[in-house]
XYZ file of C-alpha atoms in Angstrom:
368
model
C 14.006 2.444 -14.041
C 16.039 2.669 -10.930
C 15.479 2.935 -7.225
C 17.175 5.472 -5.003
C 18.503 5.066 -1.500
C 18.564 7.969 0.905
C 21.059 6.126 3.126
C 24.544 5.095 2.073
C 24.638 3.572 -1.367
C 24.151 -0.165 -1.523
C 24.775 -2.212 -4.608
C 21.834 -3.064 -6.795
C 20.700 -6.586 -7.425
C 23.259 -8.570 -9.358
C 22.309 -9.483 -12.871
C 22.294 -13.142 -11.971
C 19.866 -12.772 -9.060
C 17.142 -15.382 -8.990
C 13.976 -14.191 -10.734
C 10.634 -15.945 -10.834
C 10.238 -18.242 -13.782
C 8.616 -21.561 -14.429
C 10.463 -24.641 -13.249
C 10.601 -27.869 -15.163
C 9.218 -30.145 -12.473
C 5.621 -31.335 -12.586
C 5.715 -31.996 -8.838
C 3.763 -29.264 -7.015
C 3.810 -30.962 -3.652
C 5.370 -29.576 -0.486
C 8.731 -30.832 0.668
C 11.342 -28.687 -1.026
C 10.376 -29.191 -4.649
C 9.882 -26.326 -7.070
C 6.296 -25.650 -8.091
C 6.086 -25.556 -11.859
C 3.777 -22.655 -12.589
C 5.293 -19.962 -10.394
C 8.919 -20.748 -9.589
C 8.201 -21.221 -5.883
C 10.247 -23.582 -3.719
C 7.570 -25.219 -1.579
C 8.263 -26.847 1.744
C 8.562 -26.270 5.463
C 5.837 -25.678 8.019
C 2.420 -26.667 6.700
C 0.273 -23.994 8.368
C 1.657 -20.514 8.905
C -0.047 -18.052 11.227
C -0.111 -14.310 10.582
C -2.115 -11.233 11.535
C -2.253 -7.523 10.918
C -3.323 -4.970 8.321
C -6.920 -5.116 7.162
C -5.995 -2.922 4.183
C -4.115 -5.835 2.638
C -6.552 -8.563 3.726
C -8.119 -9.101 0.301
C -4.696 -9.199 -1.331
C -3.515 -11.789 1.188
C -6.594 -13.885 0.450
C -5.552 -14.038 -3.194
C -1.973 -14.845 -2.214
C -3.107 -17.649 0.111
C -5.333 -19.186 -2.550
C -2.428 -19.226 -4.983
C -0.124 -20.626 -2.280
C -2.512 -23.487 -1.553
C -2.778 -24.297 -5.265
C 0.979 -24.103 -5.737
C 2.187 -25.854 -2.582
C -0.056 -28.796 -1.831
C -0.841 -29.110 1.883
C 0.496 -25.678 2.860
C -1.554 -22.666 3.927
C -1.523 -19.361 5.809
C -4.089 -18.421 8.434
C -4.244 -14.606 8.316
C -6.269 -12.575 10.831
C -7.043 -8.996 9.753
C -6.759 -7.590 13.274
C -5.115 -4.266 12.390
C -1.520 -3.237 11.872
C -0.673 -2.509 15.500
C -2.037 -5.845 16.674
C -0.171 -7.614 13.882
C 3.164 -6.078 14.852
C 2.563 -6.879 18.519
C 1.639 -10.484 17.718
C 4.801 -10.910 15.661
C 7.045 -9.312 18.278
C 5.416 -11.500 20.927
C 6.160 -14.639 18.877
C 2.454 -15.375 18.468
C 2.631 -15.359 14.669
C 5.105 -16.267 11.952
C 4.902 -12.896 10.192
C 2.902 -9.681 10.368
C 1.007 -7.523 7.903
C 1.384 -3.815 8.595
C 0.498 -0.431 7.107
C 3.846 0.878 8.388
C 7.389 -0.423 8.793
C 8.610 -1.247 12.277
C 9.589 1.728 14.405
C 13.067 1.718 15.959
C 11.916 0.353 19.324
C 9.736 -2.261 17.623
C 12.649 -3.305 15.407
C 14.783 -3.956 18.498
C 12.054 -6.102 20.048
C 11.517 -7.946 16.759
C 15.238 -8.662 16.506
C 15.160 -10.146 19.993
C 12.166 -12.298 19.001
C 13.819 -13.461 15.781
C 17.398 -13.663 17.076
C 18.086 -11.944 13.745
C 17.087 -8.638 12.170
C 13.480 -8.353 11.048
C 12.750 -7.340 7.459
C 10.066 -4.904 6.292
C 8.933 -6.009 2.836
C 6.406 -3.754 1.016
C 4.340 -6.398 -0.757
C 0.976 -4.708 -1.360
C 0.251 -1.248 -2.764
C -3.291 0.112 -2.789
C -4.096 3.435 -4.459
C -6.218 5.938 -2.549
C -8.868 7.804 -4.506
C -10.066 11.313 -3.785
C -13.663 10.525 -4.694
C -16.174 13.300 -5.290
C -19.796 13.950 -6.154
C -20.139 17.268 -7.970
C -23.113 17.355 -10.351
C -21.951 18.029 -13.901
C -18.241 17.489 -13.147
C -16.729 14.172 -14.203
C -13.035 15.014 -14.560
C -12.030 17.088 -11.550
C -8.319 17.939 -11.219
C -6.567 18.708 -7.930
C -3.005 19.225 -6.778
C -1.541 18.532 -3.348
C -1.831 22.084 -2.054
C -5.460 22.487 -3.103
C -6.472 19.075 -1.773
C -4.806 19.920 1.541
C -6.750 23.178 1.804
C -10.018 21.408 1.001
C -9.480 18.812 3.708
C -8.490 21.379 6.348
C -11.282 23.795 5.437
C -9.265 26.639 3.911
C -10.880 26.020 0.534
C -14.582 25.807 1.323
C -16.513 26.209 -1.959
C -16.236 24.409 -5.258
C -15.772 27.597 -7.244
C -12.891 28.774 -5.068
C -10.168 30.309 -7.277
C -7.689 27.557 -6.322
C -10.039 24.847 -7.617
C -11.134 26.896 -10.624
C -7.532 27.497 -11.724
C -7.005 23.733 -12.015
C -10.338 23.173 -13.762
C -10.823 25.924 -16.387
C -14.180 25.910 -18.130
C -15.746 23.294 -15.857
C -19.144 23.976 -14.251
C -17.942 24.313 -10.663
C -20.852 25.326 -8.404
C -20.721 28.025 -5.743
C -21.884 25.372 -3.271
C -19.993 24.576 -0.057
C -17.640 21.594 -0.212
C -18.822 18.768 2.045
C -15.807 16.824 3.318
C -16.366 13.174 4.274
C -13.727 11.432 6.383
C -13.140 8.206 8.285
C -14.466 8.470 11.849
C -12.587 5.312 12.888
C -8.832 4.892 13.143
C -7.380 3.928 9.808
C -4.076 3.420 8.060
C -5.741 4.906 4.991
C -6.414 8.105 6.937
C -2.823 8.250 8.165
C -1.370 7.727 4.711
C -3.745 10.225 3.127
C -2.860 12.904 5.667
C 0.821 12.135 5.144
C 0.249 12.721 1.431
C -1.535 16.019 2.118
C 1.357 17.273 4.269
C 4.073 16.076 1.886
C 2.517 17.196 -1.383
C 1.481 20.607 -0.029
C 4.795 21.408 1.683
C 2.914 21.184 4.995
C 0.101 23.529 3.957
C -2.251 20.914 5.397
C -0.709 21.636 8.789
C -2.318 18.726 10.645
C -0.745 15.621 12.240
C -0.549 12.524 10.059
C -2.329 10.151 12.403
C -4.770 7.258 12.069
C -7.524 9.683 13.092
C -8.619 12.472 10.746
C -7.351 15.844 11.969
C -8.611 18.222 9.282
C -11.201 19.794 11.562
C -13.942 19.976 8.932
C -16.611 17.744 7.471
C -18.638 14.733 8.530
C -17.251 11.449 9.800
C -18.386 8.026 8.620
C -17.228 4.613 9.772
C -15.008 2.674 7.441
C -14.315 3.143 3.762
C -17.799 1.920 2.928
C -19.295 4.614 5.153
C -17.272 7.357 3.443
C -18.187 5.886 0.054
C -21.900 5.894 0.861
C -21.792 9.424 2.317
C -20.031 10.761 -0.778
C -22.304 8.960 -3.225
C -25.426 10.186 -1.422
C -24.321 13.791 -0.795
C -24.073 16.221 -3.720
C -21.026 18.521 -3.691
C -19.107 16.209 -1.360
C -15.611 14.761 -1.407
C -13.819 12.004 0.494
C -10.777 9.739 0.472
C -11.285 5.996 -0.006
C -9.407 2.994 -1.367
C -9.679 2.855 -5.142
C -11.717 -0.360 -5.099
C -14.533 1.345 -3.188
C -14.679 4.197 -5.689
C -14.715 1.750 -8.585
C -17.481 -0.369 -7.105
C -19.644 2.675 -6.298
C -18.914 4.244 -9.704
C -17.693 7.402 -8.006
C -15.294 9.526 -10.059
C -11.787 9.974 -8.662
C -9.940 13.248 -8.955
C -6.992 13.432 -11.321
C -3.906 14.578 -9.438
C -1.249 17.057 -10.510
C 1.846 15.593 -8.879
C 4.821 17.533 -7.544
C 6.376 17.749 -10.992
C 3.483 19.849 -12.266
C 2.308 19.097 -15.749
C -0.918 17.397 -16.744
C -3.291 15.938 -14.131
C -2.781 12.184 -13.695
C -5.672 9.728 -13.607
C -5.804 6.935 -11.050
C -4.779 3.729 -12.822
C -2.599 0.724 -12.057
C -0.092 1.864 -14.679
C 0.156 5.369 -13.247
C 0.520 4.157 -9.650
C 3.273 1.787 -10.793
C 5.217 4.781 -12.135
C 5.179 6.299 -8.645
C 6.256 3.013 -7.053
C 9.181 2.826 -9.466
C 10.544 6.133 -8.160
C 10.076 5.479 -4.434
C 13.171 5.692 -2.232
C 14.254 2.821 0.015
C 15.599 3.795 3.434
C 16.141 0.298 4.846
C 19.552 -1.347 4.826
C 20.499 -4.541 3.026
C 17.455 -6.745 2.478
C 15.190 -4.504 4.550
C 13.041 -2.490 2.142
C 11.493 0.135 4.397
C 10.265 2.977 2.202
C 10.359 6.747 2.393
C 6.746 7.283 1.390
C 7.291 11.027 1.078
C 9.266 10.217 -2.053
C 6.138 8.546 -3.453
C 3.764 11.293 -2.333
C 6.071 13.992 -3.728
C 6.969 12.184 -6.930
C 7.707 14.444 -9.887
C 7.709 11.581 -12.401
C 5.513 12.489 -15.392
C 2.309 10.455 -15.418
C 2.805 9.105 -11.866
C -0.253 8.968 -9.585
C 1.120 9.803 -6.132
C -1.454 8.659 -3.550
C -1.075 5.032 -2.498
C -1.025 2.995 0.673
C 2.004 0.689 0.997
C 1.599 -2.306 3.279
C 4.391 -4.534 4.500
C 4.977 -8.137 5.421
C 7.271 -8.135 8.463
C 9.374 -11.280 8.733
C 12.488 -12.619 10.408
C 15.566 -12.605 8.211
C 16.524 -15.919 9.829
C 13.996 -17.994 11.744
C 14.948 -20.089 14.740
C 12.885 -22.860 13.143
C 14.168 -23.481 9.578
C 10.838 -25.088 8.632
C 9.048 -21.832 9.402
C 11.601 -19.850 7.414
C 11.184 -22.129 4.404
C 7.408 -21.817 4.481
C 7.452 -18.024 4.887
C 9.851 -17.756 1.965
C 7.637 -20.005 -0.182
C 4.530 -17.979 0.646
C 6.185 -14.668 -0.232
C 7.652 -16.134 -3.416
C 4.122 -17.185 -4.319
C 2.832 -13.676 -3.590
C 5.198 -12.291 -6.237
C 4.282 -14.930 -8.813
C 2.381 -13.976 -11.928
C -0.637 -15.943 -10.725
C -0.876 -14.162 -7.373
C -0.130 -10.734 -8.794
C -2.913 -11.341 -11.286
C -5.439 -11.424 -8.445
C -4.661 -7.883 -7.254
C -6.492 -5.679 -9.754
C -9.885 -7.111 -8.843
C -9.327 -6.065 -5.238
C -8.295 -2.516 -6.132
C -4.582 -3.142 -5.589
C -1.668 -2.556 -7.955
C 0.588 -5.372 -9.186
C 4.234 -4.865 -8.249
C 6.173 -3.348 -11.178
C 8.992 -5.514 -12.515
C 11.920 -3.423 -11.278
C 10.644 -3.362 -7.698
C 9.724 -7.039 -7.927
C 13.408 -7.812 -8.497
C 14.313 -6.001 -5.288
C 11.667 -7.930 -3.356
C 12.773 -11.201 -4.932
C 16.320 -10.774 -3.653
C 15.110 -9.933 -0.141
C 12.638 -12.814 -0.009
C 15.210 -15.321 -1.267
C 17.522 -14.290 1.582
C 15.062 -15.510 4.251
C 16.094 -18.696 6.019
């Protein structure tokens, strides 16, 4: 598996790049020693401060717990204040790193470089699949493609037995009932990413701005993913977009998606999301791993599930305080360890596939 770069070609990770493996030392204490179980070099600042994306909050909790077990006396205090607040806190030197649903914009990158006195890095550390959850009596394996989903969420496809839906679901008992669209009434990175998917995968048939507010113009709003989950579960013939963990917990079926390559509909699973991550294009330069998410949403890879939210950790490439740099590096190394990655499935996230983990490893090990 190989990653693509839209910008000028940059050499791939050298074969001898440092990968995570167990170290021989039994000393798991802070102070520059290598923690045995996860190949993390502990040390540096004892308590890091970070803020940002709520979408990755549960993942960060698992990472922090593993960090505290691996590096005795070290911790991270993470405030799930939202992506915008997290980026602003980092730029304003109020935190040591930020969690964000989006990479830094050009003007933010300039401000972050001034704050760091070095370029900032966007590191996509947490991927969370988005489910198109539905409640259609008698239908347990609904299939959709990008164009049809886009027309459902902008109101052009208004009944379940519409020919566009029926063509993807031959022989299924689709009712003549109106489709009830449920959407997030609050601002949300999930909403923005889902609308970006609808535009990308439908060749802009969705025709609405990809913003943190829902712009489809149809349906009923509910606050938060739990609100959309409850509305969908309690409303026959309804559909909504929610993080996969909410669909799983509520036992709501998730639509199988025909990706841009055509072929068979793809079920939402960690394995199938990982196939899409493996084909995503990187637009950042050097150790910056900013992603072109359109390449994920428009993936043509067979068996790849294309709807996922990517969240970043935004860090300085070189910290003015070396102790902070060492601790940030140790925390992110821990996040990629087998132990930390093993906590992700329970929260509805997807463990980083091995090929992409190597890219992240090289970037993280460059932090100083």
